[in-house]
Short mmCIF file of C-alpha atoms in Angstrom, two decimals:
data_model
loop_
_atom_site.label_atom_id
_atom_site.label_comp_id
_atom_site.label_asym_id
_atom_site.label_seq_id
_atom_site.Cartn_x
_atom_site.Cartn_y
_atom_site.Cartn_z
CA MET B 1 -0.01 0.05 0.04
CA PHE B 2 2.63 2.31 1.28
CA LYS B 3 4.90 1.35 -1.66
CA ARG B 4 2.16 2.08 -4.16
CA ILE B 5 1.64 5.43 -2.84
CA GLY B 6 5.43 6.04 -3.11
CA TRP B 7 5.53 5.36 -6.51
CA LEU B 8 2.65 7.52 -7.37
CA ALA B 9 3.91 10.23 -5.62
CA ALA B 10 7.32 9.93 -7.61
CA LEU B 11 5.29 9.39 -10.90
CA GLY B 12 3.18 12.66 -10.01
CA GLY B 13 6.36 14.58 -9.22
CA ALA B 14 8.20 13.43 -12.59
CA ALA B 15 5.29 14.52 -14.55
CA GLY B 16 5.00 17.85 -12.80
CA ALA B 17 8.98 18.58 -13.38
CA LEU B 18 8.22 17.52 -17.15
CA TYR B 19 5.32 19.90 -17.47
CA TYR B 20 7.21 22.56 -15.82
CA ALA B 21 10.33 21.98 -17.96
CA ALA B 22 8.29 21.86 -21.29
CA ARG B 23 5.58 24.23 -20.68
CA ILE B 24 6.62 27.03 -17.95
CA GLU B 25 10.54 27.56 -17.81
CA PRO B 26 10.96 27.93 -21.60
CA ARG B 27 8.65 30.91 -21.49
CA ARG B 28 10.10 32.36 -18.21
CA PHE B 29 12.63 34.96 -19.70
CA ASP B 30 15.22 35.79 -17.47
CA ILE B 31 16.43 39.57 -18.01
CA VAL B 32 19.80 39.80 -16.88
CA GLU B 33 20.94 43.36 -16.33
CA ILE B 34 24.71 44.09 -16.02
CA ASP B 35 26.64 47.27 -15.41
CA LEU B 36 29.94 46.69 -17.58
CA PRO B 37 33.11 48.72 -17.33
CA LEU B 38 34.79 48.16 -20.54
CA ASP B 39 38.35 48.57 -21.14
CA GLY B 40 39.13 51.41 -23.59
CA LEU B 41 35.67 52.51 -23.72
CA ASP B 42 35.60 56.29 -24.76
CA PRO B 43 33.17 58.33 -22.53
CA VAL B 44 31.11 59.45 -25.15
CA PHE B 45 29.71 55.90 -25.28
CA ASP B 46 29.30 55.78 -21.42
CA GLY B 47 25.67 54.56 -20.56
CA TRP B 48 24.90 52.94 -23.65
CA LYS B 49 22.98 49.73 -23.84
CA VAL B 50 23.72 46.64 -25.48
CA VAL B 51 21.10 43.72 -25.80
CA GLN B 52 22.37 40.37 -26.39
CA ILE B 53 19.94 37.27 -27.17
CA SER B 54 21.44 34.09 -28.71
CA ASP B 55 20.21 30.63 -29.85
CA ILE B 56 16.62 31.54 -31.27
CA HIS B 57 16.46 27.91 -32.72
CA MET B 58 13.39 28.59 -34.71
CA ASN B 59 11.25 25.50 -34.98
CA GLY B 60 13.28 23.76 -32.29
CA GLY B 61 10.75 25.00 -29.63
CA MET B 62 10.57 28.69 -30.54
CA THR B 63 7.25 29.97 -32.39
CA ARG B 64 6.80 33.44 -34.08
CA GLU B 65 4.57 34.33 -31.22
CA ARG B 66 7.16 33.87 -28.35
CA LEU B 67 10.04 35.28 -30.69
CA GLY B 68 7.58 38.53 -30.76
CA GLU B 69 7.44 38.69 -27.11
CA ILE B 70 11.27 38.55 -26.81
CA VAL B 71 11.39 41.28 -29.27
CA ALA B 72 9.05 43.49 -27.26
CA ILE B 73 11.00 43.06 -24.14
CA ILE B 74 14.35 44.18 -25.90
CA ASN B 75 12.49 47.27 -27.54
CA GLY B 76 11.36 48.10 -24.02
CA HIS B 77 14.99 48.51 -22.98
CA ALA B 78 15.51 51.16 -25.76
CA PRO B 79 19.04 49.92 -26.63
CA GLU B 80 21.78 51.90 -28.76
CA VAL B 81 23.07 48.06 -29.78
CA ILE B 82 21.29 44.50 -30.38
CA VAL B 83 23.46 41.47 -31.00
CA ILE B 84 22.43 38.16 -32.18
CA THR B 85 25.02 35.55 -31.42
CA GLY B 86 24.07 32.99 -33.72
CA ASP B 87 21.75 29.77 -34.32
CA PHE B 88 18.96 31.33 -35.91
CA ALA B 89 17.80 27.99 -36.89
CA THR B 90 17.86 24.18 -35.82
CA ARG B 91 19.97 21.70 -38.08
CA ARG B 92 17.97 18.99 -39.70
CA ARG B 93 14.43 20.72 -39.10
CA GLY B 94 13.02 23.05 -41.45
CA PHE B 95 11.41 26.39 -40.45
CA VAL B 96 8.99 28.97 -42.19
CA PRO B 97 11.43 32.01 -42.76
CA GLN B 98 8.52 34.48 -42.37
CA ASP B 99 8.34 33.12 -38.68
CA LEU B 100 11.74 34.33 -38.08
CA LEU B 101 11.63 37.46 -40.20
CA VAL B 102 8.38 38.95 -39.10
CA PRO B 103 9.48 39.47 -35.69
CA LEU B 104 12.75 40.53 -36.19
CA ARG B 105 11.92 43.31 -38.50
CA GLU B 106 10.31 44.81 -35.53
CA LEU B 107 13.69 45.08 -33.56
CA ARG B 108 14.55 48.73 -32.56
CA ALA B 109 17.74 50.02 -32.07
CA LYS B 110 18.96 53.44 -31.69
CA GLU B 111 22.35 52.62 -33.57
CA ALA B 112 22.66 49.08 -34.92
CA ILE B 113 21.32 45.47 -34.88
CA ILE B 114 24.14 42.93 -35.27
CA ALA B 115 24.35 39.33 -35.78
CA THR B 116 26.73 36.43 -36.62
CA LEU B 117 26.02 33.07 -37.50
CA GLY B 118 26.01 29.83 -35.23
CA ASN B 119 26.94 26.43 -36.25
CA HIS B 120 23.26 25.27 -36.76
CA ASP B 121 22.88 28.26 -39.50
CA TYR B 122 24.81 26.46 -42.41
CA LYS B 123 24.21 23.84 -45.17
CA LEU B 124 20.34 23.43 -45.13
CA HIS B 125 19.72 26.80 -43.54
CA ARG B 126 22.28 29.00 -44.92
CA ALA B 127 20.41 30.65 -47.73
CA ALA B 128 17.18 31.16 -45.49
CA VAL B 129 18.95 32.57 -42.63
CA ARG B 130 21.01 34.82 -44.64
CA TYR B 131 17.60 36.00 -46.42
CA VAL B 132 16.03 36.43 -43.03
CA ILE B 133 18.99 38.56 -41.99
CA ARG B 134 19.27 40.70 -45.01
CA GLU B 135 15.49 41.35 -45.15
CA SER B 136 15.25 41.98 -41.22
CA GLY B 137 17.70 44.99 -41.57
CA LEU B 138 20.40 43.16 -39.26
CA THR B 139 24.13 43.53 -40.07
CA LEU B 140 25.88 40.28 -40.48
CA LEU B 141 29.24 39.90 -39.42
CA ASN B 142 31.05 37.03 -41.08
CA ASN B 143 34.60 37.72 -39.97
CA ALA B 144 34.23 41.44 -40.35
CA VAL B 145 33.98 44.80 -38.39
CA TYR B 146 31.39 47.11 -37.66
CA THR B 147 32.34 50.56 -36.28
CA ILE B 148 30.26 53.41 -34.50
CA ARG B 149 31.79 56.74 -34.72
CA ARG B 150 31.13 59.88 -32.68
CA GLY B 151 33.62 62.51 -33.85
CA GLU B 152 37.17 60.81 -33.28
CA ALA B 153 35.84 58.27 -30.69
CA CYS B 154 35.28 54.59 -31.92
CA LEU B 155 33.19 51.65 -30.61
CA HIS B 156 34.07 48.49 -32.85
CA PHE B 157 32.00 45.37 -32.90
CA ALA B 158 33.87 42.18 -34.63
CA GLY B 159 32.32 38.98 -35.44
CA VAL B 160 33.67 35.80 -36.39
CA GLU B 161 31.67 32.68 -38.05
CA SER B 162 31.27 29.30 -36.53
CA VAL B 163 34.11 27.49 -34.89
CA LEU B 164 32.59 24.12 -35.23
CA ARG B 165 31.99 24.96 -39.01
CA ARG B 166 35.81 25.83 -39.09
CA ARG B 167 35.05 29.26 -40.50
CA ALA B 168 35.92 31.61 -37.68
CA ARG B 169 38.75 33.75 -39.32
CA LEU B 170 40.53 36.05 -37.09
CA ASP B 171 43.10 36.71 -39.60
CA LEU B 172 40.37 38.17 -41.74
CA THR B 173 38.90 40.39 -38.82
CA LEU B 174 41.71 41.69 -37.24
CA PRO B 175 43.21 43.62 -40.15
CA ALA B 176 39.91 45.38 -40.40
CA LEU B 177 39.99 46.49 -36.84
CA ALA B 178 41.42 49.82 -36.02
CA GLN B 179 43.99 50.27 -33.16
CA GLU B 180 42.21 52.72 -31.44
CA GLY B 181 38.67 52.27 -29.66
CA ALA B 182 37.11 49.63 -27.41
CA ALA B 183 36.33 46.25 -29.45
CA ILE B 184 33.62 43.64 -28.67
CA LEU B 185 33.74 40.51 -30.51
CA LEU B 186 30.77 38.30 -31.28
CA ALA B 187 31.80 34.51 -31.51
CA HIS B 188 28.97 32.02 -31.29
CA GLU B 189 31.24 29.50 -29.48
CA PRO B 190 32.39 30.76 -26.02
CA ASP B 191 35.49 28.48 -25.85
CA PHE B 192 36.91 30.60 -28.67
CA ALA B 193 37.67 33.19 -26.09
CA GLU B 194 41.36 31.69 -25.13
CA ILE B 195 42.13 32.62 -28.79
CA ALA B 196 40.47 35.93 -28.84
CA ALA B 197 42.03 36.90 -25.53
CA ALA B 198 45.37 36.02 -26.71
CA THR B 199 45.29 38.90 -29.48
CA LYS B 200 44.72 41.18 -26.48
CA ARG B 201 42.62 43.41 -28.75
CA PHE B 202 39.06 42.57 -27.51
CA ALA B 203 37.75 44.09 -24.32
CA LEU B 204 34.67 41.83 -24.27
CA GLN B 205 33.41 38.40 -25.93
CA LEU B 206 29.75 37.80 -26.34
CA SER B 207 28.88 34.37 -27.01
CA GLY B 208 26.00 31.76 -26.96
CA HIS B 209 25.85 28.13 -27.97
CA SER B 210 25.83 26.32 -24.77
CA HIS B 211 22.35 27.15 -23.84
CA GLY B 212 23.93 26.99 -20.13
CA GLY B 213 23.16 23.27 -20.26
CA GLN B 214 19.63 23.77 -20.87
CA ILE B 215 18.73 20.99 -18.51
CA ARG B 216 20.64 21.70 -14.97
CA VAL B 217 21.07 18.75 -12.93
CA PRO B 218 24.10 17.40 -11.53
CA ILE B 219 26.35 15.53 -13.81
CA LEU B 220 23.74 15.15 -16.90
CA THR B 221 24.63 18.65 -17.58
CA ARG B 222 27.96 18.31 -18.67
CA PHE B 223 27.18 15.64 -20.98
CA ALA B 224 24.57 18.05 -22.37
CA LEU B 225 27.19 20.71 -23.35
CA PRO B 226 28.21 20.87 -27.02
CA ALA B 227 31.68 21.26 -28.20
CA TYR B 228 33.67 24.67 -27.66
CA SER B 229 31.13 25.36 -24.78
CA GLN B 230 33.01 22.71 -22.08
CA ARG B 231 35.24 25.37 -20.41
CA TYR B 232 32.71 28.48 -20.34
CA THR B 233 29.15 27.34 -20.04
CA MET B 234 27.29 30.53 -18.69
CA GLY B 235 27.70 33.96 -17.28
CA ALA B 236 30.67 36.22 -16.86
CA TYR B 237 34.27 35.33 -17.10
CA ARG B 238 37.52 36.81 -17.32
CA VAL B 239 40.10 35.32 -19.81
CA GLY B 240 43.23 36.83 -19.47
CA LYS B 241 42.66 40.59 -19.75
CA MET B 242 39.49 40.07 -21.59
CA MET B 243 35.77 39.81 -20.29
CA LEU B 244 33.57 37.05 -21.65
CA TYR B 245 29.81 36.68 -21.22
CA VAL B 246 27.99 33.49 -22.34
CA ASN B 247 24.31 33.86 -22.79
CA ARG B 248 22.01 30.98 -22.12
CA GLY B 249 20.08 31.60 -25.19
CA VAL B 250 16.12 32.10 -25.67
CA GLY B 251 15.37 28.72 -27.50
CA THR B 252 15.95 25.22 -27.19
CA VAL B 253 17.95 22.28 -29.18
CA GLY B 254 17.34 18.62 -29.13
CA VAL B 255 14.32 18.15 -26.29
CA PRO B 256 12.36 21.27 -26.17
CA LEU B 257 12.82 21.55 -22.37
CA ARG B 258 14.46 23.87 -20.07
CA PHE B 259 14.96 23.12 -16.17
CA ASN B 260 16.78 25.22 -13.68
CA CYS B 261 18.37 27.27 -16.95
CA PRO B 262 15.52 29.63 -18.06
CA PRO B 263 16.02 31.38 -21.53
CA GLU B 264 18.09 34.82 -21.23
CA ILE B 265 17.90 38.33 -22.54
CA THR B 266 21.04 40.15 -21.24
CA VAL B 267 20.95 43.77 -20.80
CA PHE B 268 24.64 45.44 -20.73
CA THR B 269 25.05 48.89 -19.57
CA LEU B 270 28.54 50.21 -20.84
CA HIS B 271 30.71 52.26 -18.81
CA ALA B 272 33.96 53.99 -19.43
CA PRO B 273 36.58 53.04 -17.02
CA PRO B 274 37.75 55.67 -14.44
CA GLU B 275 40.45 57.88 -15.52
#
């Protein structure tokens, strides 16, 4: 009798946890606000807001309506710059380009909306993702640099393609990057930070890819982490003299579940270092 009650309670708990991981936590957007002193930042950019999202994974649990909610949250922070650090699509899963395009067209930034590709955005999805990025007005940084100028002051955003796809080319990016002015690197895979920090040119790297493990339970989380996110999983790190921030992403991949790892929208307020 008591054994049966115990089994029923365990099954009920498991069912409740599964419902929470499938229906509740994926919709609980965690808005992480960070005041970030940035080495080399000119005071003219002090107080600027940079909002980061990553790993949308359209049709991998993400819908047009949910992405619309995310866009509304971003716009509500009135950012100067919005960055999307890859994985618009989900490998081996088709998606309707308009479901991605329509919400992204509504993004509003005072200066720029910048993106780089993730490892899922190639092969089957390369043409569709590029079409969406182009038609939604995003600036795609494929081993390239985008510079914002205020008089003689500069703030640089550089982007490399996916490390997993063997397309990350700092040898193409660095020559296009001026020697003066703070530089922020967008790199989908966070463990690229070891290479980026060694150049001593970037004050900050923004990444995604890991999903923070997506389902965070002891031991199992480590096995869920994809390659090139084993060292840096989520949140803030210092790698050499460079800061690294790993966003948990807003979508899901594999199983459409999140547990103890809600989707993240990161709002950085940049600050010039004290003189």
